[in-house]
Structure formats: C-alpha cells, structure tokens
Amino acid sequence: MADTPHPDSWQPSPEMRALLFTDFNGDPADPDDVIADALDGGYAERTPALLAILQDASADPAERLLACVALTSWANPAGYQAVIAAAVAPDEVVWRGQSHDRFFSQDDTFGQLADAVGASEDMVNERGTADLRIDAARALLAIADQVQFDRHMGRLLYGQIIDACQGTIRSTLDRGIHRIATDDHISFDLGLQLALLAVALYRVDKLAATDAMRRLTAANPGNRARRELVEATGNSLLLEAVD
C-alpha cells in the first residue's frame, strides 16, 4: 500500500498502528514492509483483527482499505471477496478516495487493490484460493474502463489471469474504446489502461488484440497509450496521432 492518506490529515488508530505500522520486532514500519514480512507466517496472528476491521461498517474507511489490501495480499478469501464486492459498485465503496497516487493526486483505490491481487500469487496454493484470486482479478479488469488503475493494471496482466480473463479483457476494451471516442470528460488516462489490456491480449490472441489496437489508436488514446503499443508491437505507425 504505497500511497496511504497524507499523515497531516490522517493517522492510524492504535490498533491499526500495532497491526500494520509495527513490524514483528515491535519497531515502527511501513505497511508495505509489514505486509510483505507477514508472508513468512506472521500473517496468521494479525489476520483476525484485520478481518474484524474490514467487516466493521463503522470502522475508519482508510483502515478498512488497508485491511483489505493486507488480507488480499495474503490470499485471504475475505480479502478477495471484498475486492469483488467493491468492483460491483466502485463509486459507492466506502473507502473510495482514501488513497491517492503521488504523481497525479487522483484516487488510486482500485490500483492498490490490483497490486494486492497481483502480489498474492505466491500464496494462493498454500491458502487454496487460486480460483478466488482469478475471480477478483476478473472483477477489477471488468471496471478498467470506469476507474483509474494507471500502471497498477500491469499487476493483473500476466500468467493464468490473462488466460482465464480473455473474454473480460475483450469486453472492457470494446467499452473503453467506445468511451474514449465519445466522452470528452474522462478524468484519468483511460487510453493507457486500454493499451495495457490490448498488449496483454496480444500475448494470447494476436488477431483480436491487433484489431483492438487499431481501433484504440483511431480513437486518439494519448501519447502514453501509443508508446505502450509501439513498444509491444514494434509498429511505429501507432505513434501517429489521429485528428
């Protein structure tokens, strides 16, 4: 969880500080480091309290987001289920807006969830949650035309996820390309996200991906998207702007 709320406006409760801001030696630590270190087995002792926070509708929304990120990173079923539920109605999620990226100061709640789902790959066999991880990834990919992920999207676009979610990727590309072509008020770089999806699809279905790339380029997706497509395909024509 790289981008927690700014410390001037938010501070963790004593309970959350003990759970995710304190390492296993009792020293202050960054939540990212605590979550990673817990994979060695320490996650078990901190899971019950984090589950309680995640499932408490009256808890601090930022702390619920942190709890979800931790549990999802640890391949916990409740974490994946919370990600899936959040993707059903992303604008209504209570913790939406509790994390902002450091470059554009835009909400990156779902980018954080994508990172967590991606990071959990090594734990799913131990936890028996491989199918739930795919379901959570699919739910996030299905809203990639609606919310900001930026490059966090890449954490979902490899291995079994691409194979299992080809249909979702194609559908999201179709909706997203239409949106870019018709909506002048998109608040995030949708073109980049669609380019990342198209590049991922290119690895398993070159014909469908090439068609999507052509349509995306024609919709004028922006320079970051074009560069992504060119780097993946070597086709410099995709850099040409379309008026």
JSON list of C-alpha atoms in Angstrom, two decimals:
[
{"chain": "A", "resi": 1, "resn": "MET", "atom": "CA", "xyz": [0.00, 0.00, 0.00]},
{"chain": "A", "resi": 2, "resn": "ALA", "atom": "CA", "xyz": [2.39, 2.64, -1.24]},
{"chain": "A", "resi": 3, "resn": "ASP", "atom": "CA", "xyz": [0.08, 5.65, -1.11]},
{"chain": "A", "resi": 4, "resn": "THR", "atom": "CA", "xyz": [-1.73, 5.90, 2.20]},
{"chain": "A", "resi": 5, "resn": "PRO", "atom": "CA", "xyz": [-3.56, 9.10, 3.20]},
{"chain": "A", "resi": 6, "resn": "HIS", "atom": "CA", "xyz": [-1.30, 12.06, 3.93]},
{"chain": "A", "resi": 7, "resn": "PRO", "atom": "CA", "xyz": [-0.09, 11.98, 7.57]},
{"chain": "A", "resi": 8, "resn": "ASP", "atom": "CA", "xyz": [-1.19, 15.57, 8.14]},
{"chain": "A", "resi": 9, "resn": "SER", "atom": "CA", "xyz": [-4.81, 14.59, 7.55]},
{"chain": "A", "resi": 10, "resn": "TRP", "atom": "CA", "xyz": [-4.90, 11.00, 8.77]},
{"chain": "A", "resi": 11, "resn": "GLN", "atom": "CA", "xyz": [-3.27, 8.89, 11.44]},
{"chain": "A", "resi": 12, "resn": "PRO", "atom": "CA", "xyz": [-3.86, 5.19, 12.13]},
{"chain": "A", "resi": 13, "resn": "SER", "atom": "CA", "xyz": [-5.64, 4.18, 15.28]},
{"chain": "A", "resi": 14, "resn": "PRO", "atom": "CA", "xyz": [-3.54, 2.49, 17.98]},
{"chain": "A", "resi": 15, "resn": "GLU", "atom": "CA", "xyz": [-4.96, -0.87, 16.86]},
{"chain": "A", "resi": 16, "resn": "MET", "atom": "CA", "xyz": [-4.08, -0.33, 13.20]},
{"chain": "A", "resi": 17, "resn": "ARG", "atom": "CA", "xyz": [-0.68, 1.03, 14.17]},
{"chain": "A", "resi": 18, "resn": "ALA", "atom": "CA", "xyz": [0.00, -2.23, 16.01]},
{"chain": "A", "resi": 19, "resn": "LEU", "atom": "CA", "xyz": [-1.26, -4.35, 13.11]},
{"chain": "A", "resi": 20, "resn": "LEU", "atom": "CA", "xyz": [0.29, -2.77, 10.01]},
{"chain": "A", "resi": 21, "resn": "PHE", "atom": "CA", "xyz": [2.62, 0.02, 11.16]},
{"chain": "A", "resi": 22, "resn": "THR", "atom": "CA", "xyz": [4.66, -2.13, 13.54]},
{"chain": "A", "resi": 23, "resn": "ASP", "atom": "CA", "xyz": [6.99, -4.89, 12.40]},
{"chain": "A", "resi": 24, "resn": "PHE", "atom": "CA", "xyz": [7.40, -8.28, 14.02]},
{"chain": "A", "resi": 25, "resn": "ASN", "atom": "CA", "xyz": [10.20, -6.95, 16.20]},
{"chain": "A", "resi": 26, "resn": "GLY", "atom": "CA", "xyz": [7.93, -4.27, 17.62]},
{"chain": "A", "resi": 27, "resn": "ASP", "atom": "CA", "xyz": [9.51, -1.41, 15.68]},
{"chain": "A", "resi": 28, "resn": "PRO", "atom": "CA", "xyz": [7.69, 1.22, 13.58]},
{"chain": "A", "resi": 29, "resn": "ALA", "atom": "CA", "xyz": [7.46, 0.17, 9.95]},
{"chain": "A", "resi": 30, "resn": "ASP", "atom": "CA", "xyz": [5.78, 0.93, 6.65]},
{"chain": "A", "resi": 31, "resn": "PRO", "atom": "CA", "xyz": [2.63, -1.13, 5.95]},
{"chain": "A", "resi": 32, "resn": "ASP", "atom": "CA", "xyz": [4.13, -2.42, 2.68]},
{"chain": "A", "resi": 33, "resn": "ASP", "atom": "CA", "xyz": [7.04, -3.91, 4.60]},
{"chain": "A", "resi": 34, "resn": "VAL", "atom": "CA", "xyz": [4.82, -5.38, 7.32]},
{"chain": "A", "resi": 35, "resn": "ILE", "atom": "CA", "xyz": [2.52, -6.99, 4.74]},
{"chain": "A", "resi": 36, "resn": "ALA", "atom": "CA", "xyz": [5.48, -8.48, 2.88]},
{"chain": "A", "resi": 37, "resn": "ASP", "atom": "CA", "xyz": [7.22, -9.72, 6.04]},
{"chain": "A", "resi": 38, "resn": "ALA", "atom": "CA", "xyz": [3.99, -11.33, 7.26]},
{"chain": "A", "resi": 39, "resn": "LEU", "atom": "CA", "xyz": [4.09, -13.73, 4.34]},
{"chain": "A", "resi": 40, "resn": "ASP", "atom": "CA", "xyz": [6.69, -15.72, 6.27]},
{"chain": "A", "resi": 41, "resn": "GLY", "atom": "CA", "xyz": [3.91, -16.80, 8.61]},
{"chain": "A", "resi": 42, "resn": "GLY", "atom": "CA", "xyz": [3.17, -13.78, 10.74]},
{"chain": "A", "resi": 43, "resn": "TYR", "atom": "CA", "xyz": [0.03, -13.02, 8.77]},
{"chain": "A", "resi": 44, "resn": "ALA", "atom": "CA", "xyz": [-1.84, -15.65, 10.79]},
{"chain": "A", "resi": 45, "resn": "GLU", "atom": "CA", "xyz": [-1.54, -13.77, 14.06]},
{"chain": "A", "resi": 46, "resn": "ARG", "atom": "CA", "xyz": [-2.68, -10.45, 12.57]},
{"chain": "A", "resi": 47, "resn": "THR", "atom": "CA", "xyz": [-5.46, -11.77, 10.35]},
{"chain": "A", "resi": 48, "resn": "PRO", "atom": "CA", "xyz": [-8.34, -11.96, 12.90]},
{"chain": "A", "resi": 49, "resn": "ALA", "atom": "CA", "xyz": [-8.08, -8.31, 13.93]},
{"chain": "A", "resi": 50, "resn": "LEU", "atom": "CA", "xyz": [-7.74, -7.14, 10.33]},
{"chain": "A", "resi": 51, "resn": "LEU", "atom": "CA", "xyz": [-10.77, -9.21, 9.36]},
{"chain": "A", "resi": 52, "resn": "ALA", "atom": "CA", "xyz": [-12.76, -7.50, 12.10]},
{"chain": "A", "resi": 53, "resn": "ILE", "atom": "CA", "xyz": [-11.76, -4.07, 10.80]},
{"chain": "A", "resi": 54, "resn": "LEU", "atom": "CA", "xyz": [-12.56, -4.96, 7.19]},
{"chain": "A", "resi": 55, "resn": "GLN", "atom": "CA", "xyz": [-16.01, -6.24, 8.11]},
{"chain": "A", "resi": 56, "resn": "ASP", "atom": "CA", "xyz": [-16.88, -3.41, 10.53]},
{"chain": "A", "resi": 57, "resn": "ALA", "atom": "CA", "xyz": [-19.12, -0.96, 8.66]},
{"chain": "A", "resi": 58, "resn": "SER", "atom": "CA", "xyz": [-18.42, 1.69, 11.31]},
{"chain": "A", "resi": 59, "resn": "ALA", "atom": "CA", "xyz": [-14.62, 1.44, 11.09]},
{"chain": "A", "resi": 60, "resn": "ASP", "atom": "CA", "xyz": [-12.43, 4.15, 9.57]},
{"chain": "A", "resi": 61, "resn": "PRO", "atom": "CA", "xyz": [-12.69, 3.75, 5.75]},
{"chain": "A", "resi": 62, "resn": "ALA", "atom": "CA", "xyz": [-8.93, 4.19, 5.31]},
{"chain": "A", "resi": 63, "resn": "GLU", "atom": "CA", "xyz": [-8.29, 1.44, 7.83]},
{"chain": "A", "resi": 64, "resn": "ARG", "atom": "CA", "xyz": [-10.78, -0.83, 6.09]},
{"chain": "A", "resi": 65, "resn": "LEU", "atom": "CA", "xyz": [-8.91, -0.26, 2.82]},
{"chain": "A", "resi": 66, "resn": "LEU", "atom": "CA", "xyz": [-5.60, -1.08, 4.49]},
{"chain": "A", "resi": 67, "resn": "ALA", "atom": "CA", "xyz": [-7.11, -4.21, 5.99]},
{"chain": "A", "resi": 68, "resn": "CYS", "atom": "CA", "xyz": [-8.44, -5.26, 2.58]},
{"chain": "A", "resi": 69, "resn": "VAL", "atom": "CA", "xyz": [-5.05, -4.71, 0.94]},
{"chain": "A", "resi": 70, "resn": "ALA", "atom": "CA", "xyz": [-3.28, -6.76, 3.60]},
{"chain": "A", "resi": 71, "resn": "LEU", "atom": "CA", "xyz": [-5.74, -9.64, 3.59]},
{"chain": "A", "resi": 72, "resn": "THR", "atom": "CA", "xyz": [-5.84, -9.74, -0.21]},
{"chain": "A", "resi": 73, "resn": "SER", "atom": "CA", "xyz": [-2.05, -9.73, -0.39]},
{"chain": "A", "resi": 74, "resn": "TRP", "atom": "CA", "xyz": [-2.13, -12.74, 1.92]},
{"chain": "A", "resi": 75, "resn": "ALA", "atom": "CA", "xyz": [-4.60, -14.54, -0.39]},
{"chain": "A", "resi": 76, "resn": "ASN", "atom": "CA", "xyz": [-7.30, -14.48, 2.27]},
{"chain": "A", "resi": 77, "resn": "PRO", "atom": "CA", "xyz": [-10.79, -15.36, 0.96]},
{"chain": "A", "resi": 78, "resn": "ALA", "atom": "CA", "xyz": [-12.37, -12.38, 2.71]},
{"chain": "A", "resi": 79, "resn": "GLY", "atom": "CA", "xyz": [-9.91, -10.04, 1.03]},
{"chain": "A", "resi": 80, "resn": "TYR", "atom": "CA", "xyz": [-10.72, -11.34, -2.42]},
{"chain": "A", "resi": 81, "resn": "GLN", "atom": "CA", "xyz": [-14.45, -11.24, -1.68]},
{"chain": "A", "resi": 82, "resn": "ALA", "atom": "CA", "xyz": [-14.16, -7.61, -0.57]},
{"chain": "A", "resi": 83, "resn": "VAL", "atom": "CA", "xyz": [-12.37, -6.75, -3.83]},
{"chain": "A", "resi": 84, "resn": "ILE", "atom": "CA", "xyz": [-15.10, -8.43, -5.85]},
{"chain": "A", "resi": 85, "resn": "ALA", "atom": "CA", "xyz": [-17.82, -6.62, -3.89]},
{"chain": "A", "resi": 86, "resn": "ALA", "atom": "CA", "xyz": [-16.05, -3.27, -4.34]},
{"chain": "A", "resi": 87, "resn": "ALA", "atom": "CA", "xyz": [-15.89, -3.76, -8.10]},
{"chain": "A", "resi": 88, "resn": "VAL", "atom": "CA", "xyz": [-19.64, -4.31, -8.33]},
{"chain": "A", "resi": 89, "resn": "ALA", "atom": "CA", "xyz": [-20.33, -0.65, -7.48]},
{"chain": "A", "resi": 90, "resn": "PRO", "atom": "CA", "xyz": [-16.97, 1.16, -7.44]},
{"chain": "A", "resi": 91, "resn": "ASP", "atom": "CA", "xyz": [-18.41, 4.63, -6.92]},
{"chain": "A", "resi": 92, "resn": "GLU", "atom": "CA", "xyz": [-20.24, 3.53, -3.79]},
{"chain": "A", "resi": 93, "resn": "VAL", "atom": "CA", "xyz": [-17.35, 1.85, -1.98]},
{"chain": "A", "resi": 94, "resn": "VAL", "atom": "CA", "xyz": [-16.94, 3.46, 1.42]},
{"chain": "A", "resi": 95, "resn": "TRP", "atom": "CA", "xyz": [-13.15, 3.55, 1.15]},
{"chain": "A", "resi": 96, "resn": "ARG", "atom": "CA", "xyz": [-13.10, 5.13, -2.32]},
{"chain": "A", "resi": 97, "resn": "GLY", "atom": "CA", "xyz": [-10.90, 8.21, -2.24]},
{"chain": "A", "resi": 98, "resn": "GLN", "atom": "CA", "xyz": [-8.90, 7.08, 0.78]},
{"chain": "A", "resi": 99, "resn": "SER", "atom": "CA", "xyz": [-5.71, 6.65, -1.28]},
{"chain": "A", "resi": 100, "resn": "HIS", "atom": "CA", "xyz": [-4.29, 8.97, -3.93]},
{"chain": "A", "resi": 101, "resn": "ASP", "atom": "CA", "xyz": [-1.36, 8.48, -6.26]},
{"chain": "A", "resi": 102, "resn": "ARG", "atom": "CA", "xyz": [1.68, 10.65, -5.68]},
{"chain": "A", "resi": 103, "resn": "PHE", "atom": "CA", "xyz": [2.03, 11.80, -9.30]},
{"chain": "A", "resi": 104, "resn": "PHE", "atom": "CA", "xyz": [-1.47, 12.94, -10.31]},
{"chain": "A", "resi": 105, "resn": "SER", "atom": "CA", "xyz": [-3.20, 13.24, -6.90]},
{"chain": "A", "resi": 106, "resn": "GLN", "atom": "CA", "xyz": [-6.04, 11.11, -8.21]},
{"chain": "A", "resi": 107, "resn": "ASP", "atom": "CA", "xyz": [-7.87, 8.32, -6.44]},
{"chain": "A", "resi": 108, "resn": "ASP", "atom": "CA", "xyz": [-5.97, 5.07, -6.83]},
{"chain": "A", "resi": 109, "resn": "THR", "atom": "CA", "xyz": [-8.03, 2.86, -4.54]},
{"chain": "A", "resi": 110, "resn": "PHE", "atom": "CA", "xyz": [-8.51, 0.23, -7.20]},
{"chain": "A", "resi": 111, "resn": "GLY", "atom": "CA", "xyz": [-4.88, 0.41, -8.23]},
{"chain": "A", "resi": 112, "resn": "GLN", "atom": "CA", "xyz": [-3.97, -0.57, -4.68]},
{"chain": "A", "resi": 113, "resn": "LEU", "atom": "CA", "xyz": [-6.39, -3.49, -4.86]},
{"chain": "A", "resi": 114, "resn": "ALA", "atom": "CA", "xyz": [-4.88, -4.56, -8.18]},
{"chain": "A", "resi": 115, "resn": "ASP", "atom": "CA", "xyz": [-1.42, -4.54, -6.59]},
{"chain": "A", "resi": 116, "resn": "ALA", "atom": "CA", "xyz": [-2.69, -6.69, -3.73]},
{"chain": "A", "resi": 117, "resn": "VAL", "atom": "CA", "xyz": [-4.35, -9.24, -6.02]},
{"chain": "A", "resi": 118, "resn": "GLY", "atom": "CA", "xyz": [-1.19, -9.41, -8.10]},
{"chain": "A", "resi": 119, "resn": "ALA", "atom": "CA", "xyz": [1.08, -9.77, -5.06]},
{"chain": "A", "resi": 120, "resn": "SER", "atom": "CA", "xyz": [-0.95, -12.65, -3.68]},
{"chain": "A", "resi": 121, "resn": "GLU", "atom": "CA", "xyz": [0.06, -15.07, -6.44]},
{"chain": "A", "resi": 122, "resn": "ASP", "atom": "CA", "xyz": [2.64, -16.88, -4.33]},
{"chain": "A", "resi": 123, "resn": "MET", "atom": "CA", "xyz": [0.16, -17.53, -1.51]},
{"chain": "A", "resi": 124, "resn": "VAL", "atom": "CA", "xyz": [-2.84, -18.98, -3.31]},
{"chain": "A", "resi": 125, "resn": "ASN", "atom": "CA", "xyz": [-1.65, -22.58, -3.37]},
{"chain": "A", "resi": 126, "resn": "GLU", "atom": "CA", "xyz": [-0.95, -22.53, 0.35]},
{"chain": "A", "resi": 127, "resn": "ARG", "atom": "CA", "xyz": [-4.31, -20.92, 1.08]},
{"chain": "A", "resi": 128, "resn": "GLY", "atom": "CA", "xyz": [-6.35, -22.82, -1.53]},
{"chain": "A", "resi": 129, "resn": "THR", "atom": "CA", "xyz": [-7.70, -19.59, -3.01]},
{"chain": "A", "resi": 130, "resn": "ALA", "atom": "CA", "xyz": [-6.43, -19.67, -6.61]},
{"chain": "A", "resi": 131, "resn": "ASP", "atom": "CA", "xyz": [-9.93, -19.55, -8.08]},
{"chain": "A", "resi": 132, "resn": "LEU", "atom": "CA", "xyz": [-10.96, -16.63, -5.88]},
{"chain": "A", "resi": 133, "resn": "ARG", "atom": "CA", "xyz": [-7.87, -14.74, -6.98]},
{"chain": "A", "resi": 134, "resn": "ILE", "atom": "CA", "xyz": [-8.90, -15.15, -10.61]},
{"chain": "A", "resi": 135, "resn": "ASP", "atom": "CA", "xyz": [-12.42, -14.00, -9.75]},
{"chain": "A", "resi": 136, "resn": "ALA", "atom": "CA", "xyz": [-11.04, -10.89, -8.02]},
{"chain": "A", "resi": 137, "resn": "ALA", "atom": "CA", "xyz": [-8.76, -10.11, -10.95]},
{"chain": "A", "resi": 138, "resn": "ARG", "atom": "CA", "xyz": [-11.64, -10.55, -13.38]},
{"chain": "A", "resi": 139, "resn": "ALA", "atom": "CA", "xyz": [-13.83, -8.19, -11.34]},
{"chain": "A", "resi": 140, "resn": "LEU", "atom": "CA", "xyz": [-11.14, -5.50, -11.45]},
{"chain": "A", "resi": 141, "resn": "LEU", "atom": "CA", "xyz": [-10.43, -5.94, -15.15]},
{"chain": "A", "resi": 142, "resn": "ALA", "atom": "CA", "xyz": [-14.14, -5.55, -15.82]},
{"chain": "A", "resi": 143, "resn": "ILE", "atom": "CA", "xyz": [-14.10, -1.98, -14.45]},
{"chain": "A", "resi": 144, "resn": "ALA", "atom": "CA", "xyz": [-10.85, -0.86, -16.09]},
{"chain": "A", "resi": 145, "resn": "ASP", "atom": "CA", "xyz": [-12.92, 1.36, -18.39]},
{"chain": "A", "resi": 146, "resn": "GLN", "atom": "CA", "xyz": [-14.53, 3.08, -15.39]},
{"chain": "A", "resi": 147, "resn": "VAL", "atom": "CA", "xyz": [-11.89, 3.80, -12.74]},
{"chain": "A", "resi": 148, "resn": "GLN", "atom": "CA", "xyz": [-8.23, 4.71, -12.54]},
{"chain": "A", "resi": 149, "resn": "PHE", "atom": "CA", "xyz": [-5.66, 1.95, -12.30]},
{"chain": "A", "resi": 150, "resn": "ASP", "atom": "CA", "xyz": [-2.85, 3.52, -14.32]},
{"chain": "A", "resi": 151, "resn": "ARG", "atom": "CA", "xyz": [0.19, 1.22, -14.37]},
{"chain": "A", "resi": 152, "resn": "HIS", "atom": "CA", "xyz": [-1.11, -0.77, -11.39]},
{"chain": "A", "resi": 153, "resn": "MET", "atom": "CA", "xyz": [-3.13, -2.55, -14.09]},
{"chain": "A", "resi": 154, "resn": "GLY", "atom": "CA", "xyz": [0.01, -4.39, -15.06]},
{"chain": "A", "resi": 155, "resn": "ARG", "atom": "CA", "xyz": [-0.01, -6.36, -11.80]},
{"chain": "A", "resi": 156, "resn": "LEU", "atom": "CA", "xyz": [-3.00, -8.29, -13.12]},
{"chain": "A", "resi": 157, "resn": "LEU", "atom": "CA", "xyz": [-1.87, -8.87, -16.67]},
{"chain": "A", "resi": 158, "resn": "TYR", "atom": "CA", "xyz": [0.24, -11.97, -16.69]},
{"chain": "A", "resi": 159, "resn": "GLY", "atom": "CA", "xyz": [0.08, -15.74, -16.33]},
{"chain": "A", "resi": 160, "resn": "GLN", "atom": "CA", "xyz": [-3.13, -17.50, -15.55]},
{"chain": "A", "resi": 161, "resn": "ILE", "atom": "CA", "xyz": [-5.10, -14.29, -15.19]},
{"chain": "A", "resi": 162, "resn": "ILE", "atom": "CA", "xyz": [-4.77, -13.40, -18.88]},
{"chain": "A", "resi": 163, "resn": "ASP", "atom": "CA", "xyz": [-5.69, -16.93, -19.94]},
{"chain": "A", "resi": 164, "resn": "ALA", "atom": "CA", "xyz": [-8.73, -17.03, -17.66]},
{"chain": "A", "resi": 165, "resn": "CYS", "atom": "CA", "xyz": [-9.94, -13.47, -18.32]},
{"chain": "A", "resi": 166, "resn": "GLN", "atom": "CA", "xyz": [-9.63, -13.09, -22.10]},
{"chain": "A", "resi": 167, "resn": "GLY", "atom": "CA", "xyz": [-13.35, -12.53, -22.54]},
{"chain": "A", "resi": 168, "resn": "THR", "atom": "CA", "xyz": [-13.42, -9.84, -19.85]},
{"chain": "A", "resi": 169, "resn": "ILE", "atom": "CA", "xyz": [-10.41, -8.11, -21.37]},
{"chain": "A", "resi": 170, "resn": "ARG", "atom": "CA", "xyz": [-12.05, -8.04, -24.81]},
{"chain": "A", "resi": 171, "resn": "SER", "atom": "CA", "xyz": [-15.32, -6.65, -23.42]},
{"chain": "A", "resi": 172, "resn": "THR", "atom": "CA", "xyz": [-13.54, -3.97, -21.39]},
{"chain": "A", "resi": 173, "resn": "LEU", "atom": "CA", "xyz": [-11.52, -2.95, -24.43]},
{"chain": "A", "resi": 174, "resn": "ASP", "atom": "CA", "xyz": [-14.67, -2.60, -26.52]},
{"chain": "A", "resi": 175, "resn": "ARG", "atom": "CA", "xyz": [-16.41, -0.45, -23.91]},
{"chain": "A", "resi": 176, "resn": "GLY", "atom": "CA", "xyz": [-13.32, 1.60, -23.20]},
{"chain": "A", "resi": 177, "resn": "ILE", "atom": "CA", "xyz": [-12.54, 2.35, -26.83]},
{"chain": "A", "resi": 178, "resn": "HIS", "atom": "CA", "xyz": [-16.12, 3.50, -27.34]},
{"chain": "A", "resi": 179, "resn": "ARG", "atom": "CA", "xyz": [-15.85, 5.70, -24.27]},
{"chain": "A", "resi": 180, "resn": "ILE", "atom": "CA", "xyz": [-12.63, 7.35, -25.44]},
{"chain": "A", "resi": 181, "resn": "ALA", "atom": "CA", "xyz": [-14.20, 8.04, -28.83]},
{"chain": "A", "resi": 182, "resn": "THR", "atom": "CA", "xyz": [-17.37, 9.60, -27.38]},
{"chain": "A", "resi": 183, "resn": "ASP", "atom": "CA", "xyz": [-16.56, 11.02, -23.90]},
{"chain": "A", "resi": 184, "resn": "ASP", "atom": "CA", "xyz": [-14.57, 14.23, -23.53]},
{"chain": "A", "resi": 185, "resn": "HIS", "atom": "CA", "xyz": [-14.65, 14.21, -19.72]},
{"chain": "A", "resi": 186, "resn": "ILE", "atom": "CA", "xyz": [-12.60, 11.21, -18.66]},
{"chain": "A", "resi": 187, "resn": "SER", "atom": "CA", "xyz": [-10.64, 12.17, -15.55]},
{"chain": "A", "resi": 188, "resn": "PHE", "atom": "CA", "xyz": [-7.86, 9.57, -15.82]},
{"chain": "A", "resi": 189, "resn": "ASP", "atom": "CA", "xyz": [-5.63, 8.10, -18.53]},
{"chain": "A", "resi": 190, "resn": "LEU", "atom": "CA", "xyz": [-8.05, 5.51, -19.87]},
{"chain": "A", "resi": 191, "resn": "GLY", "atom": "CA", "xyz": [-6.01, 5.21, -23.05]},
{"chain": "A", "resi": 192, "resn": "LEU", "atom": "CA", "xyz": [-3.01, 3.87, -21.16]},
{"chain": "A", "resi": 193, "resn": "GLN", "atom": "CA", "xyz": [-5.12, 1.32, -19.30]},
{"chain": "A", "resi": 194, "resn": "LEU", "atom": "CA", "xyz": [-6.67, 0.08, -22.53]},
{"chain": "A", "resi": 195, "resn": "ALA", "atom": "CA", "xyz": [-3.27, -0.12, -24.17]},
{"chain": "A", "resi": 196, "resn": "LEU", "atom": "CA", "xyz": [-2.03, -2.32, -21.31]},
{"chain": "A", "resi": 197, "resn": "LEU", "atom": "CA", "xyz": [-5.07, -4.55, -21.76]},
{"chain": "A", "resi": 198, "resn": "ALA", "atom": "CA", "xyz": [-4.51, -4.79, -25.51]},
{"chain": "A", "resi": 199, "resn": "VAL", "atom": "CA", "xyz": [-0.84, -5.65, -25.05]},
{"chain": "A", "resi": 200, "resn": "ALA", "atom": "CA", "xyz": [-1.77, -8.39, -22.59]},
{"chain": "A", "resi": 201, "resn": "LEU", "atom": "CA", "xyz": [-4.34, -9.77, -25.02]},
{"chain": "A", "resi": 202, "resn": "TYR", "atom": "CA", "xyz": [-1.72, -9.70, -27.78]},
{"chain": "A", "resi": 203, "resn": "ARG", "atom": "CA", "xyz": [0.19, -12.46, -25.99]},
{"chain": "A", "resi": 204, "resn": "VAL", "atom": "CA", "xyz": [-2.70, -14.90, -26.30]},
{"chain": "A", "resi": 205, "resn": "ASP", "atom": "CA", "xyz": [-4.81, -13.66, -29.23]},
{"chain": "A", "resi": 206, "resn": "LYS", "atom": "CA", "xyz": [-2.85, -11.54, -31.70]},
{"chain": "A", "resi": 207, "resn": "LEU", "atom": "CA", "xyz": [-5.74, -11.19, -34.15]},
{"chain": "A", "resi": 208, "resn": "ALA", "atom": "CA", "xyz": [-8.21, -9.79, -31.61]},
{"chain": "A", "resi": 209, "resn": "ALA", "atom": "CA", "xyz": [-5.54, -7.67, -29.96]},
{"chain": "A", "resi": 210, "resn": "THR", "atom": "CA", "xyz": [-4.38, -6.15, -33.25]},
{"chain": "A", "resi": 211, "resn": "ASP", "atom": "CA", "xyz": [-7.94, -5.20, -34.11]},
{"chain": "A", "resi": 212, "resn": "ALA", "atom": "CA", "xyz": [-8.37, -3.60, -30.68]},
{"chain": "A", "resi": 213, "resn": "MET", "atom": "CA", "xyz": [-5.08, -1.71, -31.05]},
{"chain": "A", "resi": 214, "resn": "ARG", "atom": "CA", "xyz": [-6.14, -0.29, -34.40]},
{"chain": "A", "resi": 215, "resn": "ARG", "atom": "CA", "xyz": [-9.48, 0.84, -33.03]},
{"chain": "A", "resi": 216, "resn": "LEU", "atom": "CA", "xyz": [-7.85, 2.27, -29.92]},
{"chain": "A", "resi": 217, "resn": "THR", "atom": "CA", "xyz": [-5.31, 4.23, -31.98]},
{"chain": "A", "resi": 218, "resn": "ALA", "atom": "CA", "xyz": [-8.10, 5.61, -34.16]},
{"chain": "A", "resi": 219, "resn": "ALA", "atom": "CA", "xyz": [-9.90, 6.83, -31.04]},
{"chain": "A", "resi": 220, "resn": "ASN", "atom": "CA", "xyz": [-6.86, 9.00, -30.18]},
{"chain": "A", "resi": 221, "resn": "PRO", "atom": "CA", "xyz": [-5.92, 7.46, -26.81]},
{"chain": "A", "resi": 222, "resn": "GLY", "atom": "CA", "xyz": [-2.99, 9.73, -25.94]},
{"chain": "A", "resi": 223, "resn": "ASN", "atom": "CA", "xyz": [0.78, 9.51, -26.17]},
{"chain": "A", "resi": 224, "resn": "ARG", "atom": "CA", "xyz": [1.33, 7.18, -23.23]},
{"chain": "A", "resi": 225, "resn": "ALA", "atom": "CA", "xyz": [-1.01, 4.64, -24.79]},
{"chain": "A", "resi": 226, "resn": "ARG", "atom": "CA", "xyz": [0.64, 4.91, -28.20]},
{"chain": "A", "resi": 227, "resn": "ARG", "atom": "CA", "xyz": [4.11, 4.42, -26.76]},
{"chain": "A", "resi": 228, "resn": "GLU", "atom": "CA", "xyz": [2.91, 1.34, -24.90]},
{"chain": "A", "resi": 229, "resn": "LEU", "atom": "CA", "xyz": [1.52, -0.15, -28.10]},
{"chain": "A", "resi": 230, "resn": "VAL", "atom": "CA", "xyz": [4.64, 0.62, -30.11]},
{"chain": "A", "resi": 231, "resn": "GLU", "atom": "CA", "xyz": [6.96, -0.89, -27.51]},
{"chain": "A", "resi": 232, "resn": "ALA", "atom": "CA", "xyz": [4.89, -4.07, -27.50]},
{"chain": "A", "resi": 233, "resn": "THR", "atom": "CA", "xyz": [4.44, -4.47, -31.25]},
{"chain": "A", "resi": 234, "resn": "GLY", "atom": "CA", "xyz": [7.28, -2.51, -32.86]},
{"chain": "A", "resi": 235, "resn": "ASN", "atom": "CA", "xyz": [4.72, -0.77, -35.09]},
{"chain": "A", "resi": 236, "resn": "SER", "atom": "CA", "xyz": [5.70, 2.91, -35.20]},
{"chain": "A", "resi": 237, "resn": "LEU", "atom": "CA", "xyz": [2.56, 3.78, -37.15]},
{"chain": "A", "resi": 238, "resn": "LEU", "atom": "CA", "xyz": [0.68, 3.51, -33.86]},
{"chain": "A", "resi": 239, "resn": "LEU", "atom": "CA", "xyz": [2.50, 6.68, -32.72]},
{"chain": "A", "resi": 240, "resn": "GLU", "atom": "CA", "xyz": [0.78, 8.78, -35.34]},
{"chain": "A", "resi": 241, "resn": "ALA", "atom": "CA", "xyz": [-1.89, 11.00, -33.85]},
{"chain": "A", "resi": 242, "resn": "VAL", "atom": "CA", "xyz": [-5.33, 10.74, -35.38]},
{"chain": "A", "resi": 243, "resn": "ASP", "atom": "CA", "xyz": [-7.26, 14.01, -35.58]}
]
